């Protein structure tokens, strides 16, 4: 069987056993976009306007719901309506990092009740496997999926080497809930001990932030690479773009936001087509 990097998103969707991963892969194939837009703005109106504008061009919207100053339950209802209107999945970038009992509460309860609306969320592997079982106790019954942060895009990140290897190992032991990684490259073959082989049906999704076409960094440690470097060269599956799409003014100019979303969609898709060797 060809490695995941040579298969189409549609072929991978057919074989995936996790519902959230399957839904994401199917959305990517159906809409011909591997673009996830990260909407990191602090006002509800800006948040919803940007999502309505980029909706046709994305497979996934990534949120940091805790930065929204005028958050209310109606925001989640509007987000869910937009996800149906434009056919995209939702990823709350919560970066859980605590003991199992605490993350289960943070995921299910509090003001945001993340598990009730976010198809995908993510966690730092730093506490060890109990973070996965804690989150899975809430997320699996709801058919959610989890990404582990195996690497980060920032300068000087500590998520390298053995840490990354062990993150992959933890994911491999929990494949019914862990659907992939936040990482900068494909993780295939990492985390194997001597004599162990990668299972033929292993297919972790790689979602990659730190993507930008116009600048190389943001002066606060972020590092940007192009969709081509990320998808074609390093085998990642979804490009995550924030400020590169909505700009410096919270997406005030809807036409500029739309044009950037279309530009990143086209770049990401071209790199994927080249990777799998198709021209349609
Ligand atoms: O390693 C990482 C992991 C994440 S999830 N680097 C990141 O930048 N992110 C997130 O991606 C970050 O929290 C932000 O929401 C987004 C990148 O935004 P941009 O404006 O720099 O594209």
PDB file of C-alpha atoms and ligand atoms in Angstrom:
ATOM      1  CA  UNK A   1       0.000   0.000   0.000  1.00  0.00           C
ATOM      2  CA  UNK A   2       1.250   3.469  -0.866  1.00  0.00           C
ATOM      3  CA  UNK A   3       2.216   5.610   2.123  1.00  0.00           C
ATOM      4  CA  UNK A   4      -0.330   8.230   3.177  1.00  0.00           C
ATOM      5  CA  UNK A   5       1.659  10.935   1.378  1.00  0.00           C
ATOM      6  CA  UNK A   6       0.945   9.298  -1.987  1.00  0.00           C
ATOM      7  CA  UNK A   7      -2.765   8.603  -1.395  1.00  0.00           C
ATOM      8  CA  UNK A   8      -5.577  11.028  -2.086  1.00  0.00           C
ATOM      9  CA  UNK A   9      -7.559  12.475   0.802  1.00  0.00           C
ATOM     10  CA  UNK A  10     -10.562  10.550  -0.513  1.00  0.00           C
ATOM     11  CA  UNK A  11      -8.732   7.213  -0.447  1.00  0.00           C
ATOM     12  CA  UNK A  12      -7.609   7.910   3.097  1.00  0.00           C
ATOM     13  CA  UNK A  13     -11.142   8.884   4.169  1.00  0.00           C
ATOM     14  CA  UNK A  14     -12.486   5.520   3.045  1.00  0.00           C
ATOM     15  CA  UNK A  15     -10.120   3.657   5.349  1.00  0.00           C
ATOM     16  CA  UNK A  16     -10.091   5.887   8.407  1.00  0.00           C
ATOM     17  CA  UNK A  17     -11.764   4.448  11.503  1.00  0.00           C
ATOM     18  CA  UNK A  18     -12.190   7.692  13.497  1.00  0.00           C
ATOM     19  CA  UNK A  19     -15.345   9.632  12.564  1.00  0.00           C
ATOM     20  CA  UNK A  20     -13.799  13.103  13.033  1.00  0.00           C
ATOM     21  CA  UNK A  21     -10.768  12.224  10.875  1.00  0.00           C
ATOM     22  CA  UNK A  22     -13.027  10.725   8.226  1.00  0.00           C
ATOM     23  CA  UNK A  23     -15.270  13.800   8.194  1.00  0.00           C
ATOM     24  CA  UNK A  24     -12.264  16.099   7.798  1.00  0.00           C
ATOM     25  CA  UNK A  25     -10.732  14.031   4.976  1.00  0.00           C
ATOM     26  CA  UNK A  26     -14.096  13.838   3.200  1.00  0.00           C
ATOM     27  CA  UNK A  27     -14.553  17.604   3.519  1.00  0.00           C
ATOM     28  CA  UNK A  28     -11.075  18.236   2.095  1.00  0.00           C
ATOM     29  CA  UNK A  29     -11.797  15.963  -0.882  1.00  0.00           C
ATOM     30  CA  UNK A  30     -15.301  17.337  -1.503  1.00  0.00           C
ATOM     31  CA  UNK A  31     -14.309  21.023  -1.328  1.00  0.00           C
ATOM     32  CA  UNK A  32     -10.820  20.578  -2.811  1.00  0.00           C
ATOM     33  CA  UNK A  33      -9.179  22.502   0.000  1.00  0.00           C
ATOM     34  CA  UNK A  34      -6.606  21.591   2.640  1.00  0.00           C
ATOM     35  CA  UNK A  35      -6.742  25.080   4.156  1.00  0.00           C
ATOM     36  CA  UNK A  36      -7.628  25.623   7.814  1.00  0.00           C
ATOM     37  CA  UNK A  37      -8.050  29.247   8.808  1.00  0.00           C
ATOM     38  CA  UNK A  38      -7.152  30.190  12.377  1.00  0.00           C
ATOM     39  CA  UNK A  39      -9.423  33.036  13.502  1.00  0.00           C
ATOM     40  CA  UNK A  40      -7.591  34.678  16.413  1.00  0.00           C
ATOM     41  CA  UNK A  41      -9.627  37.850  16.924  1.00  0.00           C
ATOM     42  CA  UNK A  42     -11.202  39.188  20.105  1.00  0.00           C
ATOM     43  CA  UNK A  43     -14.619  40.451  18.947  1.00  0.00           C
ATOM     44  CA  UNK A  44     -17.534  38.193  18.142  1.00  0.00           C
ATOM     45  CA  UNK A  45     -18.586  40.253  15.106  1.00  0.00           C
ATOM     46  CA  UNK A  46     -15.082  40.103  13.569  1.00  0.00           C
ATOM     47  CA  UNK A  47     -14.865  36.382  14.312  1.00  0.00           C
ATOM     48  CA  UNK A  48     -18.157  35.531  12.587  1.00  0.00           C
ATOM     49  CA  UNK A  49     -17.581  37.894   9.650  1.00  0.00           C
ATOM     50  CA  UNK A  50     -14.161  36.400   8.872  1.00  0.00           C
ATOM     51  CA  UNK A  51     -15.523  32.857   9.066  1.00  0.00           C
ATOM     52  CA  UNK A  52     -18.450  33.685   6.787  1.00  0.00           C
ATOM     53  CA  UNK A  53     -15.989  35.178   4.281  1.00  0.00           C
ATOM     54  CA  UNK A  54     -13.432  32.347   4.293  1.00  0.00           C
ATOM     55  CA  UNK A  55     -16.035  29.567   4.677  1.00  0.00           C
ATOM     56  CA  UNK A  56     -16.154  28.518   1.002  1.00  0.00           C
ATOM     57  CA  UNK A  57     -12.349  28.091   0.883  1.00  0.00           C
ATOM     58  CA  UNK A  58     -11.667  26.044   4.014  1.00  0.00           C
ATOM     59  CA  UNK A  59     -12.005  22.486   5.280  1.00  0.00           C
ATOM     60  CA  UNK A  60     -11.602  23.479   8.911  1.00  0.00           C
ATOM     61  CA  UNK A  61     -11.854  26.541  11.107  1.00  0.00           C
ATOM     62  CA  UNK A  62      -9.483  26.787  14.078  1.00  0.00           C
ATOM     63  CA  UNK A  63     -10.621  28.752  17.114  1.00  0.00           C
ATOM     64  CA  UNK A  64      -9.187  30.127  20.358  1.00  0.00           C
ATOM     65  CA  UNK A  65     -12.577  30.679  21.896  1.00  0.00           C
ATOM     66  CA  UNK A  66     -11.101  32.024  25.152  1.00  0.00           C
ATOM     67  CA  UNK A  67      -9.738  35.177  23.469  1.00  0.00           C
ATOM     68  CA  UNK A  68     -13.208  36.415  22.485  1.00  0.00           C
ATOM     69  CA  UNK A  69     -14.182  39.236  24.842  1.00  0.00           C
ATOM     70  CA  UNK A  70     -17.920  39.267  24.164  1.00  0.00           C
ATOM     71  CA  UNK A  71     -18.327  35.486  24.126  1.00  0.00           C
ATOM     72  CA  UNK A  72     -21.795  34.076  24.738  1.00  0.00           C
ATOM     73  CA  UNK A  73     -23.561  30.799  23.973  1.00  0.00           C
ATOM     74  CA  UNK A  74     -25.068  32.410  20.859  1.00  0.00           C
ATOM     75  CA  UNK A  75     -21.596  32.595  19.358  1.00  0.00           C
ATOM     76  CA  UNK A  76     -21.337  28.809  19.359  1.00  0.00           C
ATOM     77  CA  UNK A  77     -24.763  28.518  17.731  1.00  0.00           C
ATOM     78  CA  UNK A  78     -23.684  30.960  15.003  1.00  0.00           C
ATOM     79  CA  UNK A  79     -20.412  29.080  14.507  1.00  0.00           C
ATOM     80  CA  UNK A  80     -22.282  25.786  14.144  1.00  0.00           C
ATOM     81  CA  UNK A  81     -24.673  27.376  11.628  1.00  0.00           C
ATOM     82  CA  UNK A  82     -21.717  28.668   9.577  1.00  0.00           C
ATOM     83  CA  UNK A  83     -20.115  25.221   9.658  1.00  0.00           C
ATOM     84  CA  UNK A  84     -23.281  23.778   8.085  1.00  0.00           C
ATOM     85  CA  UNK A  85     -23.736  26.671   5.630  1.00  0.00           C
ATOM     86  CA  UNK A  86     -20.161  26.438   4.315  1.00  0.00           C
ATOM     87  CA  UNK A  87     -19.447  22.752   5.029  1.00  0.00           C
ATOM     88  CA  UNK A  88     -16.381  22.902   7.282  1.00  0.00           C
ATOM     89  CA  UNK A  89     -15.260  21.176  10.482  1.00  0.00           C
ATOM     90  CA  UNK A  90     -14.372  22.935  13.753  1.00  0.00           C
ATOM     91  CA  UNK A  91     -11.092  22.690  15.698  1.00  0.00           C
ATOM     92  CA  UNK A  92     -10.791  24.409  19.079  1.00  0.00           C
ATOM     93  CA  UNK A  93      -7.040  24.888  19.591  1.00  0.00           C
ATOM     94  CA  UNK A  94      -7.244  24.423  23.374  1.00  0.00           C
ATOM     95  CA  UNK A  95      -3.797  22.828  23.869  1.00  0.00           C
ATOM     96  CA  UNK A  96      -4.783  20.873  26.975  1.00  0.00           C
ATOM     97  CA  UNK A  97      -1.795  20.089  29.198  1.00  0.00           C
ATOM     98  CA  UNK A  98      -2.981  18.845  32.624  1.00  0.00           C
ATOM     99  CA  UNK A  99      -3.814  15.627  34.464  1.00  0.00           C
ATOM    100  CA  UNK A 100      -6.580  13.420  33.066  1.00  0.00           C
ATOM    101  CA  UNK A 101      -9.250  14.445  35.566  1.00  0.00           C
ATOM    102  CA  UNK A 102      -8.650  18.165  35.026  1.00  0.00           C
ATOM    103  CA  UNK A 103      -8.579  18.042  31.231  1.00  0.00           C
ATOM    104  CA  UNK A 104     -11.798  15.985  31.188  1.00  0.00           C
ATOM    105  CA  UNK A 105     -13.472  18.818  33.138  1.00  0.00           C
ATOM    106  CA  UNK A 106     -11.918  21.543  30.976  1.00  0.00           C
ATOM    107  CA  UNK A 107     -13.037  19.735  27.820  1.00  0.00           C
ATOM    108  CA  UNK A 108     -16.618  18.958  28.900  1.00  0.00           C
ATOM    109  CA  UNK A 109     -17.565  21.801  31.238  1.00  0.00           C
ATOM    110  CA  UNK A 110     -16.914  25.413  32.229  1.00  0.00           C
ATOM    111  CA  UNK A 111     -18.042  28.350  30.121  1.00  0.00           C
ATOM    112  CA  UNK A 112     -17.067  26.875  26.761  1.00  0.00           C
ATOM    113  CA  UNK A 113     -18.142  23.176  26.863  1.00  0.00           C
ATOM    114  CA  UNK A 114     -15.663  22.557  24.043  1.00  0.00           C
ATOM    115  CA  UNK A 115     -16.493  18.897  23.499  1.00  0.00           C
ATOM    116  CA  UNK A 116     -20.111  19.730  22.686  1.00  0.00           C
ATOM    117  CA  UNK A 117     -19.244  21.703  19.521  1.00  0.00           C
ATOM    118  CA  UNK A 118     -15.602  21.174  18.485  1.00  0.00           C
ATOM    119  CA  UNK A 119     -15.032  18.163  16.234  1.00  0.00           C
ATOM    120  CA  UNK A 120     -11.290  18.228  16.866  1.00  0.00           C
ATOM    121  CA  UNK A 121      -9.145  19.534  19.694  1.00  0.00           C
ATOM    122  CA  UNK A 122      -5.493  19.192  20.693  1.00  0.00           C
ATOM    123  CA  UNK A 123      -3.264  18.456  23.665  1.00  0.00           C
ATOM    124  CA  UNK A 124       0.350  18.691  24.690  1.00  0.00           C
ATOM    125  CA  UNK A 125       1.764  15.219  25.354  1.00  0.00           C
ATOM    126  CA  UNK A 126       3.798  16.526  28.309  1.00  0.00           C
ATOM    127  CA  UNK A 127       1.683  14.849  31.071  1.00  0.00           C
ATOM    128  CA  UNK A 128       1.987  11.406  29.404  1.00  0.00           C
ATOM    129  CA  UNK A 129      -0.769   8.999  28.205  1.00  0.00           C
ATOM    130  CA  UNK A 130      -3.241   9.920  30.967  1.00  0.00           C
ATOM    131  CA  UNK A 131      -4.037  13.157  29.137  1.00  0.00           C
ATOM    132  CA  UNK A 132      -5.336  11.072  26.242  1.00  0.00           C
ATOM    133  CA  UNK A 133      -7.469   8.793  28.408  1.00  0.00           C
ATOM    134  CA  UNK A 134      -8.882  11.792  30.293  1.00  0.00           C
ATOM    135  CA  UNK A 135      -9.915  13.561  27.084  1.00  0.00           C
ATOM    136  CA  UNK A 136     -11.079  10.328  25.428  1.00  0.00           C
ATOM    137  CA  UNK A 137     -13.497   9.671  28.293  1.00  0.00           C
ATOM    138  CA  UNK A 138     -15.358  12.798  27.136  1.00  0.00           C
ATOM    139  CA  UNK A 139     -14.565  12.932  23.414  1.00  0.00           C
ATOM    140  CA  UNK A 140     -14.883   9.349  22.211  1.00  0.00           C
ATOM    141  CA  UNK A 141     -18.605   8.967  23.035  1.00  0.00           C
ATOM    142  CA  UNK A 142     -19.157  12.169  21.011  1.00  0.00           C
ATOM    143  CA  UNK A 143     -17.062  10.834  18.086  1.00  0.00           C
ATOM    144  CA  UNK A 144     -14.446  13.566  18.475  1.00  0.00           C
ATOM    145  CA  UNK A 145     -10.779  13.418  17.478  1.00  0.00           C
ATOM    146  CA  UNK A 146      -7.598  14.557  19.216  1.00  0.00           C
ATOM    147  CA  UNK A 147      -4.339  15.928  17.822  1.00  0.00           C
ATOM    148  CA  UNK A 148      -1.128  15.790  19.839  1.00  0.00           C
ATOM    149  CA  UNK A 149       1.345  18.664  19.582  1.00  0.00           C
ATOM    150  CA  UNK A 150       4.412  16.685  18.518  1.00  0.00           C
ATOM    151  CA  UNK A 151       6.282  19.775  17.315  1.00  0.00           C
ATOM    152  CA  UNK A 152       5.752  23.531  17.374  1.00  0.00           C
ATOM    153  CA  UNK A 153       6.388  26.232  14.806  1.00  0.00           C
ATOM    154  CA  UNK A 154       8.131  28.600  17.210  1.00  0.00           C
ATOM    155  CA  UNK A 155      11.826  29.395  17.422  1.00  0.00           C
ATOM    156  CA  UNK A 156      13.537  27.385  20.195  1.00  0.00           C
ATOM    157  CA  UNK A 157      10.638  24.926  20.668  1.00  0.00           C
ATOM    158  CA  UNK A 158      11.400  22.146  23.168  1.00  0.00           C
ATOM    159  CA  UNK A 159       9.141  19.711  21.298  1.00  0.00           C
ATOM    160  CA  UNK A 160      11.947  18.027  19.365  1.00  0.00           C
ATOM    161  CA  UNK A 161      13.887  14.754  19.317  1.00  0.00           C
ATOM    162  CA  UNK A 162      12.849  12.223  21.953  1.00  0.00           C
ATOM    163  CA  UNK A 163       9.840  14.346  22.968  1.00  0.00           C
ATOM    164  CA  UNK A 164       8.463  14.176  19.418  1.00  0.00           C
ATOM    165  CA  UNK A 165       9.243  10.438  19.178  1.00  0.00           C
ATOM    166  CA  UNK A 166       7.405   9.727  22.414  1.00  0.00           C
ATOM    167  CA  UNK A 167       4.429  11.812  21.294  1.00  0.00           C
ATOM    168  CA  UNK A 168       4.116   9.588  18.240  1.00  0.00           C
ATOM    169  CA  UNK A 169       4.417   6.495  20.405  1.00  0.00           C
ATOM    170  CA  UNK A 170       1.638   7.749  22.682  1.00  0.00           C
ATOM    171  CA  UNK A 171      -0.582   8.435  19.681  1.00  0.00           C
ATOM    172  CA  UNK A 172       0.069   4.991  18.229  1.00  0.00           C
ATOM    173  CA  UNK A 173      -1.121   3.366  21.440  1.00  0.00           C
ATOM    174  CA  UNK A 174      -4.383   5.396  21.275  1.00  0.00           C
ATOM    175  CA  UNK A 175      -5.340   5.385  17.625  1.00  0.00           C
ATOM    176  CA  UNK A 176      -9.098   5.226  18.185  1.00  0.00           C
ATOM    177  CA  UNK A 177      -9.022   8.809  19.554  1.00  0.00           C
ATOM    178  CA  UNK A 178      -5.708  10.355  18.457  1.00  0.00           C
ATOM    179  CA  UNK A 179      -6.125  11.173  14.774  1.00  0.00           C
ATOM    180  CA  UNK A 180      -2.848  12.947  14.191  1.00  0.00           C
ATOM    181  CA  UNK A 181      -0.458  15.698  15.118  1.00  0.00           C
ATOM    182  CA  UNK A 182       0.246  19.357  15.097  1.00  0.00           C
ATOM    183  CA  UNK A 183       3.686  19.076  13.538  1.00  0.00           C
ATOM    184  CA  UNK A 184       5.947  20.499  10.885  1.00  0.00           C
ATOM    185  CA  UNK A 185       6.504  17.300   8.879  1.00  0.00           C
ATOM    186  CA  UNK A 186       5.230  13.755   8.441  1.00  0.00           C
ATOM    187  CA  UNK A 187       5.768  11.625  11.551  1.00  0.00           C
ATOM    188  CA  UNK A 188       5.807   8.193   9.793  1.00  0.00           C
ATOM    189  CA  UNK A 189       8.247   5.776  11.390  1.00  0.00           C
ATOM    190  CA  UNK A 190       9.013   7.909  14.446  1.00  0.00           C
ATOM    191  CA  UNK A 191       8.755   6.479  17.957  1.00  0.00           C
ATOM    192  CA  UNK A 192       9.394   2.863  16.995  1.00  0.00           C
ATOM    193  CA  UNK A 193      11.596   0.747  19.255  1.00  0.00           C
ATOM    194  CA  UNK A 194      14.061  -1.718  17.731  1.00  0.00           C
ATOM    195  CA  UNK A 195      12.239  -4.589  16.036  1.00  0.00           C
ATOM    196  CA  UNK A 196       8.907  -2.714  15.858  1.00  0.00           C
ATOM    197  CA  UNK A 197       7.364  -1.841  12.502  1.00  0.00           C
ATOM    198  CA  UNK A 198       4.774   0.752  11.534  1.00  0.00           C
ATOM    199  CA  UNK A 199       1.352  -0.807  11.028  1.00  0.00           C
ATOM    200  CA  UNK A 200       0.193  -0.777   7.380  1.00  0.00           C
ATOM    201  CA  UNK A 201      -3.069   0.957   8.215  1.00  0.00           C
ATOM    202  CA  UNK A 202      -1.572   3.731  10.373  1.00  0.00           C
ATOM    203  CA  UNK A 203      -2.644   7.106   8.983  1.00  0.00           C
ATOM    204  CA  UNK A 204      -2.067  10.112  11.220  1.00  0.00           C
ATOM    205  CA  UNK A 205      -3.152  13.493   9.878  1.00  0.00           C
ATOM    206  CA  UNK A 206      -0.545  16.227  10.047  1.00  0.00           C
ATOM    207  CA  UNK A 207      -1.952  19.727  10.619  1.00  0.00           C
ATOM    208  CA  UNK A 208       0.658  22.427  10.280  1.00  0.00           C
ATOM    209  CA  UNK A 209       0.664  25.998  11.582  1.00  0.00           C
ATOM    210  CA  UNK A 210       3.398  28.510  10.875  1.00  0.00           C
ATOM    211  CA  UNK A 211       2.346  28.928   7.232  1.00  0.00           C
ATOM    212  CA  UNK A 212       2.721  32.222   5.399  1.00  0.00           C
ATOM    213  CA  UNK A 213       3.489  33.352   1.865  1.00  0.00           C
ATOM    214  CA  UNK A 214       4.594  36.929   2.482  1.00  0.00           C
ATOM    215  CA  UNK A 215       6.640  37.028   5.708  1.00  0.00           C
ATOM    216  CA  UNK A 216       9.052  34.681   7.515  1.00  0.00           C
ATOM    217  CA  UNK A 217       8.106  35.537  11.103  1.00  0.00           C
ATOM    218  CA  UNK A 218       6.071  37.827  13.376  1.00  0.00           C
ATOM    219  CA  UNK A 219       8.730  39.221  15.747  1.00  0.00           C
ATOM    220  CA  UNK A 220       7.282  37.089  18.585  1.00  0.00           C
ATOM    221  CA  UNK A 221       8.943  33.766  17.770  1.00  0.00           C
ATOM    222  CA  UNK A 222       6.543  32.538  15.098  1.00  0.00           C
ATOM    223  CA  UNK A 223       8.253  31.094  11.990  1.00  0.00           C
ATOM    224  CA  UNK A 224       6.502  30.805   8.629  1.00  0.00           C
ATOM    225  CA  UNK A 225       7.036  28.415   5.747  1.00  0.00           C
ATOM    226  CA  UNK A 226       5.157  28.226   2.458  1.00  0.00           C
ATOM    227  CA  UNK A 227       2.322  25.775   1.668  1.00  0.00           C
ATOM    228  CA  UNK A 228       4.648  24.166  -0.872  1.00  0.00           C
ATOM    229  CA  UNK A 229       7.390  23.507   1.702  1.00  0.00           C
ATOM    230  CA  UNK A 230       4.880  22.178   4.195  1.00  0.00           C
ATOM    231  CA  UNK A 231       2.671  19.994   1.966  1.00  0.00           C
ATOM    232  CA  UNK A 232       4.918  18.924  -0.893  1.00  0.00           C
ATOM    233  CA  UNK A 233       8.357  18.834   0.714  1.00  0.00           C
ATOM    234  CA  UNK A 234       7.400  17.731   4.246  1.00  0.00           C
ATOM    235  CA  UNK A 235       4.227  15.720   3.605  1.00  0.00           C
ATOM    236  CA  UNK A 236       1.798  17.630   5.841  1.00  0.00           C
ATOM    237  CA  UNK A 237      -1.951  17.356   5.208  1.00  0.00           C
ATOM    238  CA  UNK A 238      -3.581  20.604   6.325  1.00  0.00           C
ATOM    239  CA  UNK A 239      -2.107  24.118   6.293  1.00  0.00           C
ATOM    240  CA  UNK A 240      -3.175  26.337   9.180  1.00  0.00           C
ATOM    241  CA  UNK A 241      -3.082  30.047   8.330  1.00  0.00           C
ATOM    242  CA  UNK A 242      -4.119  32.879  10.631  1.00  0.00           C
ATOM    243  CA  UNK A 243      -2.857  36.411  10.088  1.00  0.00           C
ATOM    244  CA  UNK A 244      -1.755  35.578   6.531  1.00  0.00           C
ATOM    245  CA  UNK A 245      -5.480  35.383   5.703  1.00  0.00           C
ATOM    246  CA  UNK A 246      -7.266  37.871   7.952  1.00  0.00           C
ATOM    247  CA  UNK A 247      -4.461  40.463   8.038  1.00  0.00           C
ATOM    248  CA  UNK A 248      -3.506  43.098  10.591  1.00  0.00           C
ATOM    249  CA  UNK A 249      -6.908  44.785  10.916  1.00  0.00           C
ATOM    250  CA  UNK A 250      -9.042  41.869  12.188  1.00  0.00           C
ATOM    251  CA  UNK A 251     -10.271  41.137   8.700  1.00  0.00           C
ATOM    252  CA  UNK A 252     -11.965  44.536   8.224  1.00  0.00           C
ATOM    253  CA  UNK A 253     -11.565  44.340   4.433  1.00  0.00           C
ATOM    254  CA  UNK A 254     -13.685  41.309   3.535  1.00  0.00           C
ATOM    255  CA  UNK A 255     -12.585  41.308  -0.107  1.00  0.00           C
ATOM    256  CA  UNK A 256      -8.900  41.181   0.927  1.00  0.00           C
ATOM    257  CA  UNK A 257      -9.654  38.312   3.331  1.00  0.00           C
ATOM    258  CA  UNK A 258     -11.533  36.432   0.615  1.00  0.00           C
ATOM    259  CA  UNK A 259      -8.672  36.920  -1.853  1.00  0.00           C
ATOM    260  CA  UNK A 260      -6.071  35.646   0.650  1.00  0.00           C
ATOM    261  CA  UNK A 261      -8.188  32.607   1.534  1.00  0.00           C
ATOM    262  CA  UNK A 262      -8.514  31.748  -2.150  1.00  0.00           C
ATOM    263  CA  UNK A 263      -4.762  32.282  -2.636  1.00  0.00           C
ATOM    264  CA  UNK A 264      -3.775  29.959   0.233  1.00  0.00           C
ATOM    265  CA  UNK A 265      -6.385  27.389  -0.832  1.00  0.00           C
ATOM    266  CA  UNK A 266      -4.948  27.339  -4.348  1.00  0.00           C
ATOM    267  CA  UNK A 267      -1.325  27.052  -3.123  1.00  0.00           C
ATOM    268  CA  UNK A 268      -2.120  24.277  -0.646  1.00  0.00           C
ATOM    269  CA  UNK A 269      -4.109  22.305  -3.197  1.00  0.00           C
ATOM    270  CA  UNK A 270      -1.496  22.649  -5.934  1.00  0.00           C
ATOM    271  CA  UNK A 271       1.193  21.341  -3.551  1.00  0.00           C
ATOM    272  CA  UNK A 272      -1.030  18.367  -2.644  1.00  0.00           C
ATOM    273  CA  UNK A 273      -1.788  17.545  -6.273  1.00  0.00           C
ATOM    274  CA  UNK A 274       1.901  17.557  -7.043  1.00  0.00           C
ATOM    275  CA  UNK A 275       2.556  15.317  -4.048  1.00  0.00           C
ATOM    276  CA  UNK A 276       0.068  12.636  -5.034  1.00  0.00           C
ATOM    277  CA  UNK A 277       0.742  13.038  -8.758  1.00  0.00           C
ATOM    278  CA  UNK A 278      -2.676  14.148 -10.005  1.00  0.00           C
ATOM    279  CA  UNK A 279      -3.555  17.158 -12.113  1.00  0.00           C
ATOM    280  CA  UNK A 280      -7.354  17.271 -11.684  1.00  0.00           C
TER     281      UNK A 280
HETATM  282  O1  LIG B   1       3.209  25.172  16.852  1.00  0.00           O
HETATM  283  C1  LIG B   1       2.185  25.831  16.755  1.00  0.00           C
HETATM  284  C2  LIG B   1       0.938  25.307  17.124  1.00  0.00           C
HETATM  285  C3  LIG B   1      -0.194  26.069  16.913  1.00  0.00           C
HETATM  286  S1  LIG B   1      -1.715  25.308  17.177  1.00  0.00           S
HETATM  287  N1  LIG B   1       2.225  27.103  16.237  1.00  0.00           N
HETATM  288  C4  LIG B   1       1.099  27.864  16.066  1.00  0.00           C
HETATM  289  O2  LIG B   1       1.224  28.991  15.561  1.00  0.00           O
HETATM  290  N2  LIG B   1      -0.129  27.370  16.449  1.00  0.00           N
HETATM  291  C5  LIG B   1      -1.361  28.186  16.322  1.00  0.00           C
HETATM  292  O3  LIG B   1      -1.565  28.494  14.945  1.00  0.00           O
HETATM  293  C6  LIG B   1      -1.327  29.529  17.048  1.00  0.00           C
HETATM  294  O4  LIG B   1      -1.873  29.421  18.341  1.00  0.00           O
HETATM  295  C7  LIG B   1      -2.156  30.433  16.150  1.00  0.00           C
HETATM  296  O5  LIG B   1      -3.534  30.326  16.514  1.00  0.00           O
HETATM  297  C8  LIG B   1      -2.009  29.841  14.755  1.00  0.00           C
HETATM  298  C9  LIG B   1      -1.013  30.563  13.867  1.00  0.00           C
HETATM  299  O6  LIG B   1      -1.442  31.858  13.575  1.00  0.00           O
HETATM  300  P1  LIG B   1      -0.660  32.805  12.541  1.00  0.00           P
HETATM  301  O7  LIG B   1      -1.420  34.094  12.625  1.00  0.00           O
HETATM  302  O8  LIG B   1       0.764  32.922  12.999  1.00  0.00           O
HETATM  303  O9  LIG B   1      -0.783  32.141  11.181  1.00  0.00           O
END
